[in-house]
Coordinates of C-alpha atoms in Angstrom, one line a residue:
M1 CA 0.0 0.0 0.0
S2 CA 1.4 3.4 -1.0
R3 CA 1.9 6.0 1.7
P4 CA -0.8 8.4 0.3
L5 CA -3.3 5.6 0.4
L6 CA -2.3 4.7 3.9
D7 CA -2.8 8.3 4.9
A8 CA -6.2 8.3 3.4
C9 CA -7.1 5.2 5.4
L10 CA -6.0 7.0 8.6
V11 CA -8.1 10.0 7.8
L12 CA -11.1 7.8 7.1
A13 CA -10.5 6.0 10.4
F14 CA -10.5 9.3 12.2
G15 CA -13.9 9.9 10.5
Y16 CA -15.3 6.9 12.3
A17 CA -14.0 8.3 15.6
T18 CA -16.0 11.4 15.0
G19 CA -19.1 9.3 14.4
L20 CA -18.4 7.5 17.6
E21 CA -18.2 10.8 19.5
L22 CA -21.3 12.1 17.9
G23 CA -23.4 9.1 19.0
K24 CA -22.0 8.3 22.5
I25 CA -24.3 10.5 24.6
A26 CA -27.6 9.3 23.2
P27 CA -27.4 5.8 25.0
Y28 CA -26.9 7.6 28.3
A29 CA -29.5 10.3 28.0
V30 CA -31.9 8.9 30.6
R31 CA -29.1 8.0 33.0
I32 CA -27.6 11.5 32.8
A33 CA -31.0 13.0 33.5
E34 CA -31.5 10.7 36.5
N35 CA -28.0 11.1 37.9
Y36 CA -27.8 14.9 37.8
G37 CA -31.5 15.7 38.1
T38 CA -31.2 17.9 35.0
G39 CA -34.1 16.4 33.0
L40 CA -34.0 15.1 29.5
A41 CA -33.8 18.6 28.0
F42 CA -30.1 18.9 29.2
S43 CA -29.4 15.4 27.9
G44 CA -30.9 16.4 24.6
L45 CA -28.7 19.5 24.5
L46 CA -25.6 17.4 25.2
T47 CA -26.6 15.2 22.3
S48 CA -27.3 18.0 19.9
V49 CA -24.6 20.5 20.8
I50 CA -22.2 19.0 18.2
T51 CA -24.7 19.4 15.4
L52 CA -25.4 22.9 16.6
F53 CA -21.7 23.7 16.2
V54 CA -21.9 22.4 12.6
A55 CA -25.1 24.3 12.0
I56 CA -23.5 27.6 13.0
F57 CA -19.9 27.4 11.9
A58 CA -19.3 24.8 9.2
A59 CA -20.1 27.0 6.1
F60 CA -17.6 29.7 7.3
L61 CA -14.7 27.3 7.7
G62 CA -13.9 26.3 4.1
R63 CA -11.8 29.2 3.1
P64 CA -9.9 29.7 6.4
L65 CA -9.1 26.0 6.6
V66 CA -7.5 26.0 3.2
R67 CA -5.5 29.1 4.1
I68 CA -4.2 27.5 7.3
G69 CA -3.8 24.1 5.7
L70 CA -6.2 21.1 5.8
L71 CA -3.6 18.9 7.5
P72 CA -2.9 21.2 10.4
C73 CA -6.6 21.6 10.9
L74 CA -7.1 17.8 10.8
R75 CA -4.5 17.4 13.5
A76 CA -6.0 20.1 15.6
A77 CA -9.4 18.4 15.2
A78 CA -8.0 15.1 16.4
L79 CA -6.4 16.6 19.4
L80 CA -9.6 18.5 20.4
I81 CA -11.7 15.4 20.1
V82 CA -9.3 13.2 22.1
A83 CA -9.0 15.9 24.7
G84 CA -12.8 16.2 25.0
A85 CA -13.2 12.5 25.2
G86 CA -10.5 12.2 27.9
L87 CA -12.2 14.7 30.1
Y88 CA -14.9 12.2 30.9
A89 CA -12.4 10.3 33.0
L90 CA -12.7 13.1 35.5
P91 CA -15.6 13.4 38.0
L92 CA -17.6 15.8 36.0
G93 CA -20.9 17.6 36.9
P94 CA -23.3 18.9 34.3
A95 CA -21.2 22.0 33.6
G96 CA -18.1 19.9 33.2
M97 CA -19.9 17.5 30.8
M98 CA -21.0 20.5 28.7
V99 CA -17.4 21.9 28.6
A100 CA -16.2 18.5 27.4
R101 CA -18.9 18.3 24.8
L102 CA -18.1 21.8 23.5
I103 CA -14.4 20.8 23.1
E104 CA -15.6 17.7 21.2
G105 CA -17.9 19.9 19.1
A106 CA -15.1 22.2 18.1
G107 CA -13.0 19.3 17.0
Y108 CA -16.0 17.7 15.2
V109 CA -16.8 20.8 13.1
L110 CA -13.2 21.1 12.0
A111 CA -13.1 17.4 11.1
A112 CA -16.4 17.6 9.2
V113 CA -14.9 20.0 6.7
A114 CA -11.2 19.4 6.7
A115 CA -11.2 15.5 6.5
P116 CA -13.4 15.1 3.4
A117 CA -11.8 18.1 1.8
W118 CA -8.4 16.5 2.4
L119 CA -9.7 13.2 0.9
A120 CA -11.1 15.1 -2.1
N121 CA -7.7 16.5 -2.9
A122 CA -5.4 13.6 -1.8
P123 CA -3.0 12.3 -4.4
I124 CA -4.6 8.8 -4.4
G125 CA -5.8 8.7 -8.0
S126 CA -8.9 6.6 -8.7
A127 CA -9.3 5.9 -5.0
R128 CA -10.6 9.4 -4.3
P129 CA -14.3 8.7 -5.2
V130 CA -14.1 5.5 -3.2
F131 CA -12.9 7.3 0.0
M132 CA -15.4 10.2 -0.6
A133 CA -18.2 7.6 -0.8
L134 CA -16.9 5.8 2.3
W135 CA -16.9 9.1 4.2
G136 CA -20.7 8.9 3.9
S137 CA -20.6 5.9 6.2
V138 CA -18.8 7.5 9.1
V139 CA -21.8 8.8 11.0
P140 CA -24.1 5.7 10.7
V141 CA -21.2 3.3 11.5
G142 CA -20.0 5.6 14.4
V143 CA -23.4 5.9 15.9
A144 CA -24.0 2.2 15.6
A145 CA -20.6 1.5 17.2
A146 CA -21.4 3.9 20.1
A147 CA -24.7 2.1 20.8
A148 CA -23.0 -1.3 20.6
L149 CA -20.2 -0.2 23.0
A150 CA -22.6 1.3 25.4
G151 CA -24.7 -1.9 25.4
A152 CA -21.6 -4.1 25.9
L153 CA -20.3 -2.4 29.0
P154 CA -21.4 -3.8 32.4
A155 CA -24.6 -2.2 33.6
Q156 CA -23.3 -1.8 37.1
M157 CA -20.3 0.2 35.8
P158 CA -20.6 3.9 36.8
M159 CA -21.8 6.1 34.0
G160 CA -18.8 8.3 34.1
A161 CA -16.5 5.4 33.8
Q162 CA -18.5 4.1 30.8
L163 CA -18.2 7.4 29.1
A164 CA -14.5 7.5 29.8
V165 CA -14.1 4.1 28.1
F166 CA -15.1 5.7 24.8
A167 CA -11.8 7.7 24.9
V168 CA -9.8 4.6 24.2
P169 CA -11.2 3.7 20.7
V170 CA -11.5 7.4 19.9
A171 CA -7.8 8.0 20.7
L172 CA -6.8 4.8 18.8
L173 CA -8.7 6.0 15.7
S174 CA -7.8 9.7 16.0
L175 CA -4.2 10.1 17.0
P176 CA -2.7 8.3 14.0
V177 CA -3.9 11.3 11.9
L178 CA -0.9 13.1 13.5
A179 CA 1.4 10.9 11.4
V180 CA -0.3 11.8 8.1
R181 CA 2.3 13.4 5.9
G182 CA 1.9 16.8 4.3
V183 CA 1.7 16.4 0.5
A184 CA 0.8 18.8 -2.3
P185 CA -2.8 18.4 -3.3
I186 CA -3.6 17.2 -6.8
R187 CA -3.7 19.8 -9.5
T188 CA -7.2 20.5 -10.7
V189 CA -8.8 23.4 -12.5
Q190 CA -10.5 25.5 -9.9
A191 CA -14.2 25.8 -10.3
D192 CA -15.8 29.0 -11.8
V193 CA -17.1 31.1 -8.9
A194 CA -20.6 31.6 -10.4
R195 CA -21.1 27.9 -11.3
W196 CA -19.6 26.8 -8.0
R197 CA -22.2 28.7 -6.0
D198 CA -25.1 27.1 -7.9
V199 CA -23.6 23.6 -7.6
A200 CA -22.6 24.0 -4.0
W201 CA -26.0 25.0 -2.9
S202 CA -27.6 22.2 -4.9
L203 CA -25.3 19.6 -3.2
A204 CA -25.9 21.3 0.2
V205 CA -29.6 21.2 0.0
A206 CA -29.6 17.6 -1.3
F207 CA -27.3 16.6 1.6
G208 CA -29.4 18.4 4.1
L209 CA -32.5 16.6 2.8
Y210 CA -30.6 13.3 3.3
V211 CA -30.0 14.2 6.9
F212 CA -33.8 14.7 7.2
L213 CA -34.3 11.3 5.6
S214 CA -31.9 9.7 8.0
M215 CA -34.3 10.5 10.9
G216 CA -36.7 7.9 9.4
F217 CA -34.4 5.1 10.6
F218 CA -32.3 6.7 13.3
S219 CA -34.9 8.7 15.3
F220 CA -38.3 7.3 14.6
L221 CA -37.9 3.7 13.6
P222 CA -37.6 2.3 17.1
A223 CA -40.9 3.9 18.1
F224 CA -42.6 2.6 14.9
A225 CA -41.2 -0.9 15.6
Q226 CA -42.4 -0.9 19.2
E227 CA -45.9 0.4 18.2
T228 CA -46.4 -2.1 15.4
G229 CA -44.4 -5.0 16.7
L230 CA -42.3 -5.1 13.5
A231 CA -39.7 -7.8 13.8
G232 CA -36.2 -7.4 12.4
S233 CA -36.3 -3.6 12.4
G234 CA -33.0 -3.4 14.4
L235 CA -31.2 -4.5 11.2
V236 CA -32.5 -1.5 9.1
P237 CA -29.9 1.1 10.1
L238 CA -27.2 -1.4 9.1
M239 CA -28.4 -1.0 5.5
V240 CA -27.2 2.6 5.4
P241 CA -23.4 1.8 5.6
L242 CA -24.1 -1.1 3.2
G243 CA -25.4 1.5 0.7
S244 CA -22.3 3.5 1.3
F245 CA -20.0 0.5 0.7
A246 CA -21.9 -0.4 -2.4
T247 CA -21.5 3.1 -3.7
A248 CA -17.8 3.0 -3.0
A249 CA -17.6 -0.3 -5.0
L250 CA -19.7 1.0 -7.9
L251 CA -18.0 4.4 -8.5
P252 CA -14.7 3.1 -9.8
V253 CA -16.7 1.1 -12.3
L254 CA -19.2 3.8 -13.3
R255 CA -16.5 6.5 -13.1
R256 CA -16.7 9.4 -10.7
E257 CA -18.4 11.7 -13.3
N258 CA -21.5 9.6 -12.7
G259 CA -21.6 10.3 -9.0
P260 CA -24.5 12.8 -9.3
A261 CA -26.5 10.4 -11.5
L262 CA -26.0 7.6 -8.9
A263 CA -27.2 10.1 -6.1
V264 CA -30.3 10.8 -8.2
V265 CA -31.0 7.0 -8.5
G266 CA -30.5 6.7 -4.7
F267 CA -32.9 9.4 -3.9
A268 CA -35.5 7.9 -6.3
M269 CA -35.2 4.5 -4.6
A270 CA -35.6 6.3 -1.2
T271 CA -38.7 8.0 -2.5
L272 CA -40.3 4.6 -3.4
G273 CA -39.3 3.1 0.0
A274 CA -40.6 6.1 2.0
F275 CA -44.1 5.8 0.4
W276 CA -44.4 2.2 1.5
M277 CA -42.4 1.7 4.7
F278 CA -44.7 3.4 7.3
S279 CA -48.1 3.1 5.6
H280 CA -47.7 -0.7 5.1
G281 CA -45.2 -1.5 7.8
S282 CA -43.1 -3.2 5.2
L283 CA -39.7 -4.4 6.3
V284 CA -38.6 -4.8 2.7
A285 CA -39.5 -1.1 2.1
L286 CA -37.5 -0.1 5.2
F287 CA -34.5 -2.0 4.0
L288 CA -34.7 -0.4 0.5
Y289 CA -35.2 3.0 2.0
A290 CA -32.1 2.8 4.3
F291 CA -29.9 1.2 1.6
A292 CA -31.0 4.0 -0.8
C293 CA -30.2 6.7 1.7
G294 CA -26.7 5.3 2.1
V295 CA -26.2 5.3 -1.7
S296 CA -27.6 8.8 -2.0
S297 CA -25.5 10.3 0.8
S298 CA -22.2 8.8 -0.4
A299 CA -22.8 9.6 -4.0
T300 CA -23.7 13.2 -3.1
L301 CA -20.4 13.5 -1.3
A302 CA -18.5 11.9 -4.1
S303 CA -20.1 14.4 -6.5
V304 CA -18.0 17.1 -4.9
L305 CA -15.0 15.7 -6.9
V306 CA -16.9 16.6 -10.2
A307 CA -18.9 19.6 -9.2
A308 CA -16.3 21.5 -7.1
P309 CA -12.7 20.6 -8.1
G310 CA -9.8 22.1 -6.3
E311 CA -9.0 22.7 -2.6
H312 CA -10.9 26.0 -2.2
A313 CA -14.1 24.9 -4.0
S314 CA -14.2 21.5 -2.4
A315 CA -13.6 22.8 1.1
R316 CA -16.2 25.6 0.8
T317 CA -18.7 23.2 -0.8
L318 CA -18.2 20.6 2.0
G319 CA -18.6 23.3 4.6
V320 CA -21.9 24.5 3.1
M321 CA -23.1 20.8 2.9
A322 CA -22.1 20.2 6.5
Q323 CA -23.8 23.3 7.7
C324 CA -27.0 22.6 5.8
G325 CA -27.0 19.1 7.3
G326 CA -26.4 20.5 10.8
V327 CA -29.3 22.9 10.5
I328 CA -31.7 20.2 9.4
A329 CA -30.4 17.8 12.0
F330 CA -31.1 20.5 14.7
L331 CA -34.6 21.5 13.3
G332 CA -35.7 18.3 11.6
V333 CA -36.4 16.1 14.6
P334 CA -38.9 18.5 16.2
F335 CA -40.6 19.2 12.9
A336 CA -40.9 15.4 12.1
G337 CA -42.1 14.8 15.6
A338 CA -44.8 17.4 15.4
L339 CA -45.9 15.9 12.0
L340 CA -46.0 12.5 13.6
D341 CA -48.0 13.7 16.6
H342 CA -50.7 15.5 14.6
L343 CA -50.9 13.4 11.4
G344 CA -49.4 10.0 12.0
W345 CA -47.0 7.6 10.4
E346 CA -48.4 7.9 6.9
A347 CA -47.9 11.6 6.9
L348 CA -44.3 11.2 8.1
G349 CA -43.6 8.7 5.3
L350 CA -45.1 11.1 2.7
A351 CA -42.9 13.9 4.0
L352 CA -39.8 11.7 3.7
A353 CA -40.8 10.7 0.2
L354 CA -41.3 14.4 -0.8
A355 CA -37.9 15.2 0.7
A356 CA -36.2 12.4 -1.2
G357 CA -37.9 13.3 -4.4
G358 CA -37.0 16.9 -4.0
A359 CA -33.3 16.1 -3.3
G360 CA -33.2 14.0 -6.5
A361 CA -34.9 16.7 -8.6
I362 CA -32.4 19.3 -7.3
L363 CA -29.4 17.2 -8.2
L364 CA -30.9 16.3 -11.6
G365 CA -31.5 20.0 -12.3
A366 CA -28.0 21.0 -11.3
R367 CA -26.5 18.1 -13.4
R368 CA -28.5 19.3 -16.5
A369 CA -27.4 22.9 -15.9
R370 CA -23.8 21.9 -16.0

């Protein structure tokens, strides 16, 4: 394995550490509320403060990160995330937990822009679209790993000690980024500013709508399964990284220029699945929907290589995409929850289908405009 390819693997592994950090609070939300008497609102804030960081700051980071250097920013992100994770080894109260989470949030927002931008410009040839597609799996894999690790730890183990355990895999996955070598990015024709703005916002809106779609299997599926007694629903979220892995396998065959087209196909499949999954309680439709979401998210990320070539354009585009995703992650859950409360599961499925169809239409329009 060449050194640039090894470095890309280290950056991708760091991505899985960020996903692990993102998902580690949710399994302990009730225990945090009970132990500190803070209520679930504080637990929810701890869970969402990282996405709030992304929602506020990500779009503004693209240009400064390129000026400072993507690799120094990656290293800083890794150190911040490891430092934040390590703080949980201390006897923290609610304020201390919030400080640790804010440090993790600062590292996460840097990583959310710098890591995929580094991969988009790494000198790894035809492997670039593969790694960009795999980047779409870091959150679902990381969140699933966090839930699995929380479930594997002894129930009698103190909550603070359990949270401290997360620092071990986070450090093992994050600190090797410090060894990534600085190399000159590949030479590409920088994107035209006017065209970049149109394409960047198209990708950002499509990616934000994917984040809304992901709530169908991450936020609301457990309640739907419990209400309907749907067996096998626990396997549905695993289809998301499978969709990402399938995209990573397909892109070298289809060529990276077809990334936007593959994203459109993924959103079209998600539209069909969303129409059927809640209204009919179909496990097959849920599997199709989750798999299609994995395809669409990874193909949308890989489309950055085609739509926004060059360090500046790719970093700014990824920053806008991350911020749009953060905003929708922060606002989408209460919106979807209100929709579910007032109109029921069929209405939520229809809303998800409209979001998926809208994302596909936006990307199709941007592809034709190019």
